[in-house]
GROMACS .gro file of C-alpha atoms in nm:
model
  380
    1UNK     CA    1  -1.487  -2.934   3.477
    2UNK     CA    2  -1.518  -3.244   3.719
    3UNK     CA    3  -1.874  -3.160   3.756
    4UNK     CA    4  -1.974  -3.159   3.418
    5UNK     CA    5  -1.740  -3.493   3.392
    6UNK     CA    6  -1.954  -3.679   3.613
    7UNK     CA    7  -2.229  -3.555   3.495
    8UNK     CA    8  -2.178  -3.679   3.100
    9UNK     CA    9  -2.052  -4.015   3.217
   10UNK     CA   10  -2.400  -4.045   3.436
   11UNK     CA   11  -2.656  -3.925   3.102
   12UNK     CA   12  -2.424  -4.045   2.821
   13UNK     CA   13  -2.256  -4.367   2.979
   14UNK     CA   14  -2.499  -4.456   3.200
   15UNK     CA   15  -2.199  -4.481   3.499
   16UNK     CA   16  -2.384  -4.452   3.851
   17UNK     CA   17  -2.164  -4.138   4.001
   18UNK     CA   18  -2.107  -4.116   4.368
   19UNK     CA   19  -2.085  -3.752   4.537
   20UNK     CA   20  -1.739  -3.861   4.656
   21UNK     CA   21  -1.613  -3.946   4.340
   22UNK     CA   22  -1.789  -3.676   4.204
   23UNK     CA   23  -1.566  -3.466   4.410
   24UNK     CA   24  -1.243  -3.645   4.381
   25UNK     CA   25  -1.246  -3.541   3.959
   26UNK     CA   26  -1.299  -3.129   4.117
   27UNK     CA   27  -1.029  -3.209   4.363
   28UNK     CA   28  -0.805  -3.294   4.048
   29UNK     CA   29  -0.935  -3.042   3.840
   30UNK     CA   30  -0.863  -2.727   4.053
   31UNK     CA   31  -0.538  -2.892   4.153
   32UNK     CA   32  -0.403  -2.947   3.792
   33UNK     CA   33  -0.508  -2.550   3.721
   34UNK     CA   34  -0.320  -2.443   4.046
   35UNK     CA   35   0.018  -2.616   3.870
   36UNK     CA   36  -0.008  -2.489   3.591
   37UNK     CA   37  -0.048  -2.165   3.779
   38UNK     CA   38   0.234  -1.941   3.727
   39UNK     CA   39   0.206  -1.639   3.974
   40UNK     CA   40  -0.097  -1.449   3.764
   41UNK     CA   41  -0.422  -1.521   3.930
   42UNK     CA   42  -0.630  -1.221   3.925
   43UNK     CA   43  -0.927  -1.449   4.186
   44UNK     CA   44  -1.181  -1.328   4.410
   45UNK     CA   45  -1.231  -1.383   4.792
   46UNK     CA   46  -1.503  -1.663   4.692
   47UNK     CA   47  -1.255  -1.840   4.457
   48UNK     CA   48  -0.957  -1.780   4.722
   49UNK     CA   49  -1.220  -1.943   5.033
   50UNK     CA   50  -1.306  -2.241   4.748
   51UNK     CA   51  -0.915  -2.305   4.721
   52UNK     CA   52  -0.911  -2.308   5.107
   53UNK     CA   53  -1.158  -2.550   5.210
   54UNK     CA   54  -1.021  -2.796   4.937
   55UNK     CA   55  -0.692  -2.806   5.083
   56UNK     CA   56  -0.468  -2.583   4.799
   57UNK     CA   57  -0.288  -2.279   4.807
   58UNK     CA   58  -0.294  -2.017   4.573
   59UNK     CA   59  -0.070  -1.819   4.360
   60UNK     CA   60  -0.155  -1.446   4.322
   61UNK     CA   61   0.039  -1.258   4.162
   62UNK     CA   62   0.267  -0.961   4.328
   63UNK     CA   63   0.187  -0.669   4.379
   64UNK     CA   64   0.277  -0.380   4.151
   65UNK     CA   65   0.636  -0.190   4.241
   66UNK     CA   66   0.573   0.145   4.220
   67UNK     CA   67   0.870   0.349   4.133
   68UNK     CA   68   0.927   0.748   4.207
   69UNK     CA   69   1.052   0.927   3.885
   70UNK     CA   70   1.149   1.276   3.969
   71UNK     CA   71   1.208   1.512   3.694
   72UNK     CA   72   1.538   1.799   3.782
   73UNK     CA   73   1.555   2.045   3.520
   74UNK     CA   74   1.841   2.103   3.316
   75UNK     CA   75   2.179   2.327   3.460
   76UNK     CA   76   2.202   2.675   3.344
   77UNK     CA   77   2.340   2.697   3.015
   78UNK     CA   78   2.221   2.387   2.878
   79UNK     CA   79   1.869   2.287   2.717
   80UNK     CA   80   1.676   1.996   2.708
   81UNK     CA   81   1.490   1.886   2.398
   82UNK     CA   82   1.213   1.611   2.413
   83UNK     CA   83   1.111   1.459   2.126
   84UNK     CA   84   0.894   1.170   1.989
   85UNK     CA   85   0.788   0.998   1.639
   86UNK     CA   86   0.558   0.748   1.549
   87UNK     CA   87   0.491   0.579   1.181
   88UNK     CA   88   0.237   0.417   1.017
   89UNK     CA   89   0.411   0.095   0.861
   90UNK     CA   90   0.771   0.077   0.754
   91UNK     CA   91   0.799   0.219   0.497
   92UNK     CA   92   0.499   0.421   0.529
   93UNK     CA   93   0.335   0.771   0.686
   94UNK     CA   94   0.526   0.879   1.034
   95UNK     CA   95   0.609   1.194   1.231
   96UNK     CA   96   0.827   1.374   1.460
   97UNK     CA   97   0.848   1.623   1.698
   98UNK     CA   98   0.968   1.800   1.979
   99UNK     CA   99   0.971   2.137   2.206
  100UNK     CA  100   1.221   2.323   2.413
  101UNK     CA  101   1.236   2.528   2.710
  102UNK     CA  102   1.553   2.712   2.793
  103UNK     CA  103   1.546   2.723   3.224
  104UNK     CA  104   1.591   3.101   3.202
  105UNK     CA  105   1.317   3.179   3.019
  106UNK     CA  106   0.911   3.154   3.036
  107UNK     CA  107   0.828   3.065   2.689
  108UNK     CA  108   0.838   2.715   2.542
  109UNK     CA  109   0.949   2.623   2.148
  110UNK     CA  110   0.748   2.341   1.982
  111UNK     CA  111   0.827   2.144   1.647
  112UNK     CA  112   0.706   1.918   1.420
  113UNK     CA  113   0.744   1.720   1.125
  114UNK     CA  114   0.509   1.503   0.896
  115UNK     CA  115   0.672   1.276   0.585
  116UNK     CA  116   0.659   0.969   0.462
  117UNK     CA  117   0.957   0.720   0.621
  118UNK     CA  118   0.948   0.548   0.257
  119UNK     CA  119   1.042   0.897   0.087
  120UNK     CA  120   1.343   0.922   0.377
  121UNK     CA  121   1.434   0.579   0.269
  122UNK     CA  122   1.500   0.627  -0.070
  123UNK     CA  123   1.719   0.943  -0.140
  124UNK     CA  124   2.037   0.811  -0.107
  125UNK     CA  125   2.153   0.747  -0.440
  126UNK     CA  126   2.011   0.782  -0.863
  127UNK     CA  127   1.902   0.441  -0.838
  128UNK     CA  128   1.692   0.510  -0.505
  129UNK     CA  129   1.562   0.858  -0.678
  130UNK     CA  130   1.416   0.653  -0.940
  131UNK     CA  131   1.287   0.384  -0.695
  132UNK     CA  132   1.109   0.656  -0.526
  133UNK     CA  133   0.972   0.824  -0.811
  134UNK     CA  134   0.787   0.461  -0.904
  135UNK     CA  135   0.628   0.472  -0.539
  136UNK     CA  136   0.538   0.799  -0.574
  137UNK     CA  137   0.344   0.803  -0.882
  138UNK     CA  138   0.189   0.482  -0.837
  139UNK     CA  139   0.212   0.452  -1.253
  140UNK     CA  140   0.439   0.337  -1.507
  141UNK     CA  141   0.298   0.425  -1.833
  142UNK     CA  142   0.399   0.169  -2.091
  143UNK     CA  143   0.468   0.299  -2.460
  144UNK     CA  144   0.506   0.102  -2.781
  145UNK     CA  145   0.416   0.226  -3.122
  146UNK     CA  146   0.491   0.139  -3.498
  147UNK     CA  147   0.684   0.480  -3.600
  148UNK     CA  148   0.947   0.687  -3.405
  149UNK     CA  149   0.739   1.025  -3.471
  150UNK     CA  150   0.407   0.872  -3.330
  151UNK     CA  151   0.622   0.737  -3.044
  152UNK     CA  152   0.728   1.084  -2.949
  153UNK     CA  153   0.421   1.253  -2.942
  154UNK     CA  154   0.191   1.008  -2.777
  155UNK     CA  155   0.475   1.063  -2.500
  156UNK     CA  156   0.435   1.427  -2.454
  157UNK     CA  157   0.072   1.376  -2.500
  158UNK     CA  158   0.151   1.147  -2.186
  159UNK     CA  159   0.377   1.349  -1.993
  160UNK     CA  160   0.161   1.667  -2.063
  161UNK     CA  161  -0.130   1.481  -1.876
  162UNK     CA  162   0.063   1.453  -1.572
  163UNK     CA  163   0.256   1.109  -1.645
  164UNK     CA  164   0.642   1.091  -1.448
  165UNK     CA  165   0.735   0.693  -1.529
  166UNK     CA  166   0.751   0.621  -1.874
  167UNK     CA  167   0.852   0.308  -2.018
  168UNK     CA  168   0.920   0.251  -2.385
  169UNK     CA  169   0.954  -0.094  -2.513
  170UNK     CA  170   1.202  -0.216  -2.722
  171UNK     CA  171   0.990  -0.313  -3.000
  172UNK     CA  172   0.916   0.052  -3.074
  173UNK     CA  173   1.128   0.163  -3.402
  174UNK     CA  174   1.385   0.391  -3.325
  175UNK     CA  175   1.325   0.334  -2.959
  176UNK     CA  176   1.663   0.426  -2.852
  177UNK     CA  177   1.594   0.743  -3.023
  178UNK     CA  178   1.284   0.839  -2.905
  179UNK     CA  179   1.423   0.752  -2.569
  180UNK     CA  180   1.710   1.029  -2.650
  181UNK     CA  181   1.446   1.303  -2.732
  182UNK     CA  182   1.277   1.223  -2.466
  183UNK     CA  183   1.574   1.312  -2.215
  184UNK     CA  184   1.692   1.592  -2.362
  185UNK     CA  185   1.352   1.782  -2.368
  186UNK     CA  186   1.247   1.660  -2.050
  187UNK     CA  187   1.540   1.582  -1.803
  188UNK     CA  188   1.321   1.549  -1.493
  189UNK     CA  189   1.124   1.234  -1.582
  190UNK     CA  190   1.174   0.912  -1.474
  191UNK     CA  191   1.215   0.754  -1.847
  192UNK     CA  192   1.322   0.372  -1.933
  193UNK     CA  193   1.325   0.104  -2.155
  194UNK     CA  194   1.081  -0.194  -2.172
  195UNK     CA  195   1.104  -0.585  -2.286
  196UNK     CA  196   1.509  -0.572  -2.227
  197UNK     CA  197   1.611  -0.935  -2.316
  198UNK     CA  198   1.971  -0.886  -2.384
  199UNK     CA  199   2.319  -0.679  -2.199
  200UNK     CA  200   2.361  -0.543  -2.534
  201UNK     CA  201   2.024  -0.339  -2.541
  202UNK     CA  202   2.073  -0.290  -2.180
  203UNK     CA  203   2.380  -0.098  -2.243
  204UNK     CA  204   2.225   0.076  -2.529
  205UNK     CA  205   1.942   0.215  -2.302
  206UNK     CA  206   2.197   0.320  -2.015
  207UNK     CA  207   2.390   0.522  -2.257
  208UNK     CA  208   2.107   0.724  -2.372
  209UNK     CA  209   1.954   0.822  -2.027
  210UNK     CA  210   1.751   0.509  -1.952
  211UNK     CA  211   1.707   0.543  -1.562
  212UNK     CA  212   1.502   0.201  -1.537
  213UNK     CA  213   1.499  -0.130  -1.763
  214UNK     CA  214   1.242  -0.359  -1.732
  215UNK     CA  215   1.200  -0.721  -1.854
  216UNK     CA  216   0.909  -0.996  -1.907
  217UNK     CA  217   1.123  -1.250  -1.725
  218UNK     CA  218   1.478  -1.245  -1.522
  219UNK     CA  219   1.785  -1.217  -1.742
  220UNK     CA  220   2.049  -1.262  -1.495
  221UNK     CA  221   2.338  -1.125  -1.781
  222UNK     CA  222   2.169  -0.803  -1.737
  223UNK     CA  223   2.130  -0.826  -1.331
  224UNK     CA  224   2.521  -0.869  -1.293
  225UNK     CA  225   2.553  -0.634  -1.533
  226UNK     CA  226   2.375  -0.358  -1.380
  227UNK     CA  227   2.496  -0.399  -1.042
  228UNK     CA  228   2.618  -0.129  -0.793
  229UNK     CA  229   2.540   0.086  -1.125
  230UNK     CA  230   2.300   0.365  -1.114
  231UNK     CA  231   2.023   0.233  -1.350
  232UNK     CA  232   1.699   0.025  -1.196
  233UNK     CA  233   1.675  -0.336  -1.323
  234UNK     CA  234   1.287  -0.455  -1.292
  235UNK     CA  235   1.276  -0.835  -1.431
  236UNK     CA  236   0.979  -1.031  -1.463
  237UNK     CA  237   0.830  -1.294  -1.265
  238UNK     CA  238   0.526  -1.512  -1.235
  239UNK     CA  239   0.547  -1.743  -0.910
  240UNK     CA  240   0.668  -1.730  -0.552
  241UNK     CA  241   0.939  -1.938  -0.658
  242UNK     CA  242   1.069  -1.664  -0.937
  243UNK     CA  243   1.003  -1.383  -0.690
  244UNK     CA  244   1.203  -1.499  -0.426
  245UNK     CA  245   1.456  -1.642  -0.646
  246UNK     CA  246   1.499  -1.276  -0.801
  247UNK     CA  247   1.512  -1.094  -0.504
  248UNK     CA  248   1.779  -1.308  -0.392
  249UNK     CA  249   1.991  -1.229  -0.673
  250UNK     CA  250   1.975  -0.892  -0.585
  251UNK     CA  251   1.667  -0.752  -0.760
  252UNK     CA  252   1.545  -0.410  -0.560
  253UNK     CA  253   1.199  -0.437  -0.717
  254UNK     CA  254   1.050  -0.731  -0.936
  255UNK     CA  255   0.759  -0.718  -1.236
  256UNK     CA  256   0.449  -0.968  -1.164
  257UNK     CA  257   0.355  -1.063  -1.518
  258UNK     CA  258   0.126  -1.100  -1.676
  259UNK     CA  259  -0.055  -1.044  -1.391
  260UNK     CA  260  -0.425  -1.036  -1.501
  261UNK     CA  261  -0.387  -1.409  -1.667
  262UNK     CA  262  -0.279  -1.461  -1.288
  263UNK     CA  263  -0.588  -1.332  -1.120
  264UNK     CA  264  -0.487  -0.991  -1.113
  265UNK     CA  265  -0.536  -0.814  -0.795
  266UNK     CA  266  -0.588  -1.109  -0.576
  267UNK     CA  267  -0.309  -1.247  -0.683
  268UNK     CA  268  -0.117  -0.943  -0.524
  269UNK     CA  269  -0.282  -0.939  -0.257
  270UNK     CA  270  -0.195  -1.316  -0.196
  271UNK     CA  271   0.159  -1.280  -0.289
  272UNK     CA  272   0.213  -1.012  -0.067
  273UNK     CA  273   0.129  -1.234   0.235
  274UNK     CA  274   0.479  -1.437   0.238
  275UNK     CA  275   0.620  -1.172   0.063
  276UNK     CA  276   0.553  -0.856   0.242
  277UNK     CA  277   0.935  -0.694   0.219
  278UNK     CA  278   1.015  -0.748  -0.184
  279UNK     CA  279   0.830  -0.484  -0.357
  280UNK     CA  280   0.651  -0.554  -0.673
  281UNK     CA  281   0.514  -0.385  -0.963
  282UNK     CA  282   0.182  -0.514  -1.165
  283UNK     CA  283   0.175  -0.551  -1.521
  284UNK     CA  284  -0.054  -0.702  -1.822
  285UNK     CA  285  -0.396  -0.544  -1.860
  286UNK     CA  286  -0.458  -0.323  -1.617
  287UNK     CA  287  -0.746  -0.022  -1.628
  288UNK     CA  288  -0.746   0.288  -1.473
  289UNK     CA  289  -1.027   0.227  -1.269
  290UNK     CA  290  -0.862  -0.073  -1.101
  291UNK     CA  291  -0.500   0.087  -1.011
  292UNK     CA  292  -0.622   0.238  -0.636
  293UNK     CA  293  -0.692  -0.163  -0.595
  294UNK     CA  294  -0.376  -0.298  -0.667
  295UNK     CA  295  -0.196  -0.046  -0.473
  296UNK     CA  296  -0.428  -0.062  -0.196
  297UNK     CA  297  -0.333  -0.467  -0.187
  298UNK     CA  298   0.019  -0.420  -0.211
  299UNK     CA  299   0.180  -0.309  -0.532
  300UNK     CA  300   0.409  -0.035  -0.572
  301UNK     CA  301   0.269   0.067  -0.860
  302UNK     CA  302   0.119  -0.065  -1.214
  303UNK     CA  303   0.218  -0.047  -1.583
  304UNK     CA  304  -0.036   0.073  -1.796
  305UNK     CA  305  -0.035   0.037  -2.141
  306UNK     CA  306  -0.320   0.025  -2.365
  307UNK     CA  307  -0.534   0.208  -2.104
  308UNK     CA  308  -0.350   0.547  -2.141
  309UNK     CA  309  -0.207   0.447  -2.499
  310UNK     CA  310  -0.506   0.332  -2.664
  311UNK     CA  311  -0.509   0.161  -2.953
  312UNK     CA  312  -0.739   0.332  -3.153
  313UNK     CA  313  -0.600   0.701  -3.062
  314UNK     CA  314  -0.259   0.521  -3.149
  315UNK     CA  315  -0.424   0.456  -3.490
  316UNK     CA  316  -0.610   0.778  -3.566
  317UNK     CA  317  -0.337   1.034  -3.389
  318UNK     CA  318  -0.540   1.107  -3.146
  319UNK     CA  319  -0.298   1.268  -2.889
  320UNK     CA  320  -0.570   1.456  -2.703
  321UNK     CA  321  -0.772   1.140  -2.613
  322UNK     CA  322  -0.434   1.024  -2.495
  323UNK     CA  323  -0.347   1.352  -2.285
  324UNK     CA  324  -0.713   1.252  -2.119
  325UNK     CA  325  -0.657   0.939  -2.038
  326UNK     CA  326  -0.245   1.007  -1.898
  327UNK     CA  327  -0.420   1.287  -1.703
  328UNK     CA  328  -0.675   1.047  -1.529
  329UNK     CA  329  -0.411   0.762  -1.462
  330UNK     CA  330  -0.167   0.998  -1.284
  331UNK     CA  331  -0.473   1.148  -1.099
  332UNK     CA  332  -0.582   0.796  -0.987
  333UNK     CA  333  -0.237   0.652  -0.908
  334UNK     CA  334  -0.093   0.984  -0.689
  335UNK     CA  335  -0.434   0.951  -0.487
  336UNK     CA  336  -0.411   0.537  -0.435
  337UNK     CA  337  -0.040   0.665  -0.278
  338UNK     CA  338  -0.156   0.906  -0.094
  339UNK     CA  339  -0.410   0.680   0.058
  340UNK     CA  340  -0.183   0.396   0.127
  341UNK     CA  341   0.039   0.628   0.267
  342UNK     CA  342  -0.259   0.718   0.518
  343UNK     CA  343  -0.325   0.390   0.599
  344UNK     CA  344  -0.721   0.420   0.405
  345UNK     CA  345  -0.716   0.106   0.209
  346UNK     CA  346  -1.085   0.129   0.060
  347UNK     CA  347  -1.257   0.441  -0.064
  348UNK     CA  348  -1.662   0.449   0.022
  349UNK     CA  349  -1.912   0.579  -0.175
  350UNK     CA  350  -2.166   0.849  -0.078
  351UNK     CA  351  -2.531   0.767  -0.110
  352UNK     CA  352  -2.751   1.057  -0.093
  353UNK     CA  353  -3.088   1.080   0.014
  354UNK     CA  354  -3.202   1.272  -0.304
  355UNK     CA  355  -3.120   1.262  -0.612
  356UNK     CA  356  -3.141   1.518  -0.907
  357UNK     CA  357  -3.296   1.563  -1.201
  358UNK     CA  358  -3.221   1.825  -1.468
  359UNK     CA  359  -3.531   1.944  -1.633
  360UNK     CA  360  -3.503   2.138  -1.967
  361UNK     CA  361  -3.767   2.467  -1.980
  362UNK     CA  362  -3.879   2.732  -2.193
  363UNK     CA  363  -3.943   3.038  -2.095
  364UNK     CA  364  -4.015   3.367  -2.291
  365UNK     CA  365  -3.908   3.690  -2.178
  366UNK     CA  366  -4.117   4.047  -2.259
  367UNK     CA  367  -3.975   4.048  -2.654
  368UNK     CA  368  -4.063   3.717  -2.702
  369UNK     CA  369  -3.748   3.569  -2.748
  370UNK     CA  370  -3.675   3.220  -2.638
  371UNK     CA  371  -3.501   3.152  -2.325
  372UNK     CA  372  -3.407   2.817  -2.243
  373UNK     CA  373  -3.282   2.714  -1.848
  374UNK     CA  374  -3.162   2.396  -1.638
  375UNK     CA  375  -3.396   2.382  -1.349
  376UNK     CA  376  -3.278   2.102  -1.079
  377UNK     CA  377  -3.533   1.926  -0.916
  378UNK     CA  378  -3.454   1.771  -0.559
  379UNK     CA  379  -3.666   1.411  -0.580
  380UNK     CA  380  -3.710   1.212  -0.250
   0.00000   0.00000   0.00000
């Protein structure tokens, strides 16, 4: 460093630069790093002979104690058990295990255990259950319809595609009827009511079997109301400021909406950065093909509405189209888990080196008759 000092002032100052002043700025150089030395020095023998001949001492650090641990085995009778766990995140993937070996005997026991922390987390109580079964299916499948009959069976057409979390919103006729169907016939799923502005309708939903509610923005009437209760209360929020404000207040989980007029999954992903320990849930048009994304950047799962209920098989009673579409959503949002829980955060494509093309051929067989075959064709 004093080198190059003299040096600069000599080519950029034009300062004539004497040998012994020269050496003065190295004298004060090394001396300043040998204060500021605090016992770690990992040197050489040249840089130890350099410190020398300029007059300093320095400061290696000490040498390593070395400690004897000597293992005794257990007394007769007893048995020891070692055991060890690691996990991926918190909550995330982890692992246990363990192994045995009684002194009296010459074989050894081994165990072993593989779960996800977040799935230990959350089995305490109904309200956890339901928690849970939001992370674990990744998708909250969003219903609203003009007539209580079509409501009912686009929701079996949705739950017969594999769908767990279904919300029906408020706006739906009859909705605390369907929702009341919807229990009795199928007392497993993880059924709630959407757009819940109001205790009163809150109440309403609870009493028929509503295990989540779920609003555009916070009602705080239907926060206190809720609490130390059994049912989930999702509200709504848009900014930092709402999302901190509601998880103050006691919120478990909060609703980013609408989330696409907010810049959809970046805006997750950015959110998640102060926020990494309130858990959030997307909503406002979201696709299928985009739900491994918004998991992958933080959410605990999306609402999607008009991409399993779509409009037009709404209109034309198309409940098949709908089974499709519930099928590939729950197939795409128990995957994005499943990779989160693994830590994989980006799926890659496969290129291969050929492709394939089908080509349609005739051929006649010894009658005459036509016969008509798919031969594949490997292209380089």
């Amino acid at each position: 460093m004093g080198v190059w000092t003299a040096r600069n002032q000599w080519i950029f100052e034009g300062k004539s630069v004497d040998f012994r002043s020269t050496l003065s700025l190295v004298w004060c150089a090394i001396s300043e790093a040998n204060r500021l030395d605090i016992g770690c020095m990992r040197n050489c023998m040249d840089d130890l002979l350099i410190l020398q001949t300029v007059g300093l001492q320095g400061r290696p650090s000490k040498a390593p104690v070395i400690k004897n641990v000597i293992w005794s085995p257990p007394a007769p009778g007893w048995i020891k058990v070692n055991t060890d766990g690691a996990a991926m995140g918190s909550p995330g993937f982890g692992g246990c295990g363990g192994w045995n070996k009684p002194v009296t005997s010459s074989r050894m026991a081994v165990c072993c255990s593989c779960t996800s922390t977040q799935q230990l987390q959350l089995s305490s109580s109904p309200l956890n259950k339901t928690l849970q079964q939001i992370h674990n299916s990744g998708v909250i499948a969003c219903l609203r319809a003009n007539s209580t009959e079509l409501a009912i069976e686009a929701a079996v057409a949705a739950i017969s595609g594999g769908i767990s979390v279904l919300e029906i919103v408020m706006s739906t006729p009859g909705v605390f009827e369907v929702l009341r169907c919807l229990v009795q016939d199928h007392p497993t799923m993880t059924l709630g009511v959407g757009t819940v502005l109001n205790v009163e309708n809150a109440k309403n939903a609870t009493n028929v079997g509503a295990k989540f509610l779920m609003s555009p923005a916070t009602v705080k009437d239907i926060m206190e109301d809720v609490r130390g209760g059994e049912v989930l209360y999702i509200p709504g929020v848009m900014t930092p400021t709402e999302i901190l404000s509601a998880h103050d207040a006691g919120a478990t989980i909060v609703k980013v909406y609408p989330v696409s007029a907010l810049g959809g999954i970046r805006y997750i992903s950015a959110l998640k950065k102060p926020f990494p320990h309130i858990q959030m849930v997307a909503s406002q048009g979201i696709t299928i093909d985009s739900i491994g994304d918004y998991i992958a950047q933080g959410a605990a799962s999306v609402v999607l509405s008009d991409a399993i209920f779509d409009k037009e098989a709404m209109d034309q009673n198309n409940f098949d189209k709908i089974y499709q579409l519930a099928r590939l959503a729950a197939l795409q949002g128990r995957e994005a888990v499943e990779r989160k829980r693994r830590g994989i955060t980006k799926v890659q494509e496969v290129n291969f080196p050929r492709r394939i093309r089908c080509l349609e051929e005739e051929e006649y067989d010894d009658v005459g008759n036509a016969d008509f075959s798919l031969r594949r064709h490997f292209l380089k």
